[in-house]
Amino acid sequence: MSGEESRRLGRWGEDLSAAFLEEKGCRIVDRNWKCRFGELDLVAEGEGYLCFVEVKLRRSNRFGTGAEQVDRRKQEKLRIAAELYLQACPTDLQPRFDVIQVFAPNGLGTKNPKIRHIEGAF
């Protein structure tokens, strides 16, 4: 898969995840927020929480599920990025880290991708 194709697939997964969260009543407040430690895929407000959402799209589980790819090293990078986000955008909401797994075996051609939302993943 080319780099451009991979980016389009990732963007599609983030779009699906954002729509999924909005259907659950969340409001997307930021997308692809970048800092020197990495990127926050989605930042969403909902039910008293400010959710930092890592989106993982997979075409197969051959190398593990999307959530399994969010290892301790990745979690630490996300925590640091979230701290910097909160410094830049203070809030009274309770922070929470979520993972959304999107399983799309046919890539962009997948008719009904499976979405699994793991609230408070770490």
PDB file of C-alpha atoms in Angstrom:
ATOM      1  CA  MET A   1       0.000   0.000   0.000  1.00  0.00           C
ATOM      2  CA  SER A   2       1.401   3.414  -0.966  1.00  0.00           C
ATOM      3  CA  GLY A   3       1.883   6.175   1.575  1.00  0.00           C
ATOM      4  CA  GLU A   4      -0.864   8.251  -0.015  1.00  0.00           C
ATOM      5  CA  GLU A   5      -3.293   5.316   0.036  1.00  0.00           C
ATOM      6  CA  SER A   6      -2.469   4.670   3.678  1.00  0.00           C
ATOM      7  CA  ARG A   7      -3.116   8.335   4.563  1.00  0.00           C
ATOM      8  CA  ARG A   8      -6.477   8.286   2.751  1.00  0.00           C
ATOM      9  CA  LEU A   9      -7.449   5.101   4.576  1.00  0.00           C
ATOM     10  CA  GLY A  10      -6.435   6.622   7.928  1.00  0.00           C
ATOM     11  CA  ARG A  11      -8.366   9.813   7.209  1.00  0.00           C
ATOM     12  CA  TRP A  12     -11.426   7.729   6.257  1.00  0.00           C
ATOM     13  CA  GLY A  13     -11.160   5.823   9.556  1.00  0.00           C
ATOM     14  CA  GLU A  14     -10.988   9.095  11.471  1.00  0.00           C
ATOM     15  CA  ASP A  15     -14.023  10.434   9.576  1.00  0.00           C
ATOM     16  CA  LEU A  16     -15.994   7.264  10.420  1.00  0.00           C
ATOM     17  CA  SER A  17     -14.928   7.519  14.061  1.00  0.00           C
ATOM     18  CA  ALA A  18     -15.875  11.198  14.309  1.00  0.00           C
ATOM     19  CA  ALA A  19     -19.322  10.466  12.834  1.00  0.00           C
ATOM     20  CA  PHE A  20     -19.722   7.532  15.247  1.00  0.00           C
ATOM     21  CA  LEU A  21     -18.923   9.765  18.239  1.00  0.00           C
ATOM     22  CA  GLU A  22     -21.276  12.506  17.020  1.00  0.00           C
ATOM     23  CA  GLU A  23     -24.072   9.936  16.731  1.00  0.00           C
ATOM     24  CA  LYS A  24     -23.413   9.080  20.392  1.00  0.00           C
ATOM     25  CA  GLY A  25     -23.911  12.754  21.298  1.00  0.00           C
ATOM     26  CA  CYS A  26     -20.280  13.855  21.451  1.00  0.00           C
ATOM     27  CA  ARG A  27     -18.967  17.055  19.933  1.00  0.00           C
ATOM     28  CA  ILE A  28     -15.676  16.904  18.050  1.00  0.00           C
ATOM     29  CA  VAL A  29     -13.600  19.854  19.253  1.00  0.00           C
ATOM     30  CA  ASP A  30     -10.337  19.051  17.482  1.00  0.00           C
ATOM     31  CA  ARG A  31      -8.878  16.717  14.867  1.00  0.00           C
ATOM     32  CA  ASN A  32      -5.270  15.811  14.199  1.00  0.00           C
ATOM     33  CA  TRP A  33      -3.919  18.145  16.878  1.00  0.00           C
ATOM     34  CA  LYS A  34      -0.135  18.070  16.589  1.00  0.00           C
ATOM     35  CA  CYS A  35       2.654  18.830  19.013  1.00  0.00           C
ATOM     36  CA  ARG A  36       6.307  17.861  19.253  1.00  0.00           C
ATOM     37  CA  PHE A  37       5.392  14.568  20.968  1.00  0.00           C
ATOM     38  CA  GLY A  38       2.886  13.355  18.398  1.00  0.00           C
ATOM     39  CA  GLU A  39      -0.694  13.797  17.328  1.00  0.00           C
ATOM     40  CA  LEU A  40      -4.112  13.471  18.895  1.00  0.00           C
ATOM     41  CA  ASP A  41      -6.425  11.949  16.280  1.00  0.00           C
ATOM     42  CA  LEU A  42      -9.692  13.232  17.763  1.00  0.00           C
ATOM     43  CA  VAL A  43     -10.605  15.320  20.773  1.00  0.00           C
ATOM     44  CA  ALA A  44     -14.283  15.093  21.702  1.00  0.00           C
ATOM     45  CA  GLU A  45     -16.528  16.463  24.446  1.00  0.00           C
ATOM     46  CA  GLY A  46     -19.269  14.298  25.848  1.00  0.00           C
ATOM     47  CA  GLU A  47     -20.975  13.297  29.096  1.00  0.00           C
ATOM     48  CA  GLY A  48     -18.669  15.366  31.314  1.00  0.00           C
ATOM     49  CA  TYR A  49     -15.487  14.119  29.641  1.00  0.00           C
ATOM     50  CA  LEU A  50     -12.927  15.499  27.254  1.00  0.00           C
ATOM     51  CA  CYS A  51     -11.968  12.406  25.298  1.00  0.00           C
ATOM     52  CA  PHE A  52      -8.603  12.026  23.614  1.00  0.00           C
ATOM     53  CA  VAL A  53      -9.370   9.416  20.986  1.00  0.00           C
ATOM     54  CA  GLU A  54      -6.770   7.282  19.224  1.00  0.00           C
ATOM     55  CA  VAL A  55      -8.202   5.815  16.014  1.00  0.00           C
ATOM     56  CA  LYS A  56      -6.799   2.526  14.727  1.00  0.00           C
ATOM     57  CA  LEU A  57      -8.014   1.189  11.394  1.00  0.00           C
ATOM     58  CA  ARG A  58      -7.062  -2.344  10.427  1.00  0.00           C
ATOM     59  CA  ARG A  59      -7.732  -4.412   7.356  1.00  0.00           C
ATOM     60  CA  SER A  60      -6.872  -7.616   9.228  1.00  0.00           C
ATOM     61  CA  ASN A  61      -5.983  -8.686  12.747  1.00  0.00           C
ATOM     62  CA  ARG A  62      -2.902 -10.551  11.551  1.00  0.00           C
ATOM     63  CA  PHE A  63      -0.683  -8.297  13.660  1.00  0.00           C
ATOM     64  CA  GLY A  64      -3.213  -7.834  16.470  1.00  0.00           C
ATOM     65  CA  THR A  65      -6.216  -5.607  16.969  1.00  0.00           C
ATOM     66  CA  GLY A  66      -6.035  -1.853  16.747  1.00  0.00           C
ATOM     67  CA  ALA A  67      -6.263  -1.490  20.517  1.00  0.00           C
ATOM     68  CA  GLU A  68      -3.352  -3.879  20.982  1.00  0.00           C
ATOM     69  CA  GLN A  69      -1.231  -1.515  18.892  1.00  0.00           C
ATOM     70  CA  VAL A  70      -1.656   1.229  21.491  1.00  0.00           C
ATOM     71  CA  ASP A  71       1.210  -0.023  23.645  1.00  0.00           C
ATOM     72  CA  ARG A  72       2.761   1.630  26.712  1.00  0.00           C
ATOM     73  CA  ARG A  73       5.094   3.756  24.595  1.00  0.00           C
ATOM     74  CA  LYS A  74       2.195   5.071  22.486  1.00  0.00           C
ATOM     75  CA  GLN A  75       0.077   5.637  25.611  1.00  0.00           C
ATOM     76  CA  GLU A  76       2.837   7.746  27.161  1.00  0.00           C
ATOM     77  CA  LYS A  77       3.135   9.867  24.001  1.00  0.00           C
ATOM     78  CA  LEU A  78      -0.626  10.387  24.009  1.00  0.00           C
ATOM     79  CA  ARG A  79      -0.596  11.360  27.708  1.00  0.00           C
ATOM     80  CA  ILE A  80       2.106  13.971  27.105  1.00  0.00           C
ATOM     81  CA  ALA A  81       0.305  15.322  24.022  1.00  0.00           C
ATOM     82  CA  ALA A  82      -2.938  15.517  26.033  1.00  0.00           C
ATOM     83  CA  GLU A  83      -1.177  17.464  28.811  1.00  0.00           C
ATOM     84  CA  LEU A  84       0.085  19.963  26.246  1.00  0.00           C
ATOM     85  CA  TYR A  85      -3.385  20.173  24.705  1.00  0.00           C
ATOM     86  CA  LEU A  86      -4.904  20.919  28.112  1.00  0.00           C
ATOM     87  CA  GLN A  87      -2.320  23.645  28.706  1.00  0.00           C
ATOM     88  CA  ALA A  88      -3.281  25.233  25.377  1.00  0.00           C
ATOM     89  CA  CYS A  89      -7.036  24.607  25.750  1.00  0.00           C
ATOM     90  CA  PRO A  90      -7.989  24.480  29.452  1.00  0.00           C
ATOM     91  CA  THR A  91     -11.255  22.815  30.413  1.00  0.00           C
ATOM     92  CA  ASP A  92     -13.171  21.768  33.514  1.00  0.00           C
ATOM     93  CA  LEU A  93     -14.074  18.446  31.886  1.00  0.00           C
ATOM     94  CA  GLN A  94     -12.518  15.212  33.125  1.00  0.00           C
ATOM     95  CA  PRO A  95      -9.942  13.916  30.619  1.00  0.00           C
ATOM     96  CA  ARG A  96     -10.303  10.365  29.314  1.00  0.00           C
ATOM     97  CA  PHE A  97      -8.370   8.273  26.800  1.00  0.00           C
ATOM     98  CA  ASP A  98     -10.414   6.230  24.356  1.00  0.00           C
ATOM     99  CA  VAL A  99      -9.484   3.984  21.456  1.00  0.00           C
ATOM    100  CA  ILE A 100     -11.695   3.429  18.450  1.00  0.00           C
ATOM    101  CA  GLN A 101     -10.950   0.352  16.372  1.00  0.00           C
ATOM    102  CA  VAL A 102     -12.192   0.364  12.803  1.00  0.00           C
ATOM    103  CA  PHE A 103     -12.071  -3.008  11.066  1.00  0.00           C
ATOM    104  CA  ALA A 104     -12.315  -2.601   7.286  1.00  0.00           C
ATOM    105  CA  PRO A 105     -11.111  -5.781   5.529  1.00  0.00           C
ATOM    106  CA  ASN A 106     -11.641  -4.290   2.051  1.00  0.00           C
ATOM    107  CA  GLY A 107     -10.154  -0.903   2.881  1.00  0.00           C
ATOM    108  CA  LEU A 108     -12.104   2.007   1.426  1.00  0.00           C
ATOM    109  CA  GLY A 109     -14.324  -0.522  -0.356  1.00  0.00           C
ATOM    110  CA  THR A 110     -15.632  -1.982   2.904  1.00  0.00           C
ATOM    111  CA  LYS A 111     -19.406  -1.562   2.940  1.00  0.00           C
ATOM    112  CA  ASN A 112     -20.009  -1.927   6.691  1.00  0.00           C
ATOM    113  CA  PRO A 113     -16.802  -1.390   8.639  1.00  0.00           C
ATOM    114  CA  LYS A 114     -16.980  -2.627  12.230  1.00  0.00           C
ATOM    115  CA  ILE A 115     -16.398   0.079  14.813  1.00  0.00           C
ATOM    116  CA  ARG A 116     -15.522  -0.696  18.413  1.00  0.00           C
ATOM    117  CA  HIS A 117     -15.277   2.159  20.906  1.00  0.00           C
ATOM    118  CA  ILE A 118     -13.213   1.431  24.008  1.00  0.00           C
ATOM    119  CA  GLU A 119     -13.942   4.121  26.577  1.00  0.00           C
ATOM    120  CA  GLY A 120     -11.273   4.727  29.202  1.00  0.00           C
ATOM    121  CA  ALA A 121      -8.901   2.409  27.343  1.00  0.00           C
ATOM    122  CA  PHE A 122      -5.924   3.420  29.500  1.00  0.00           C
TER     123      PHE A 122
END
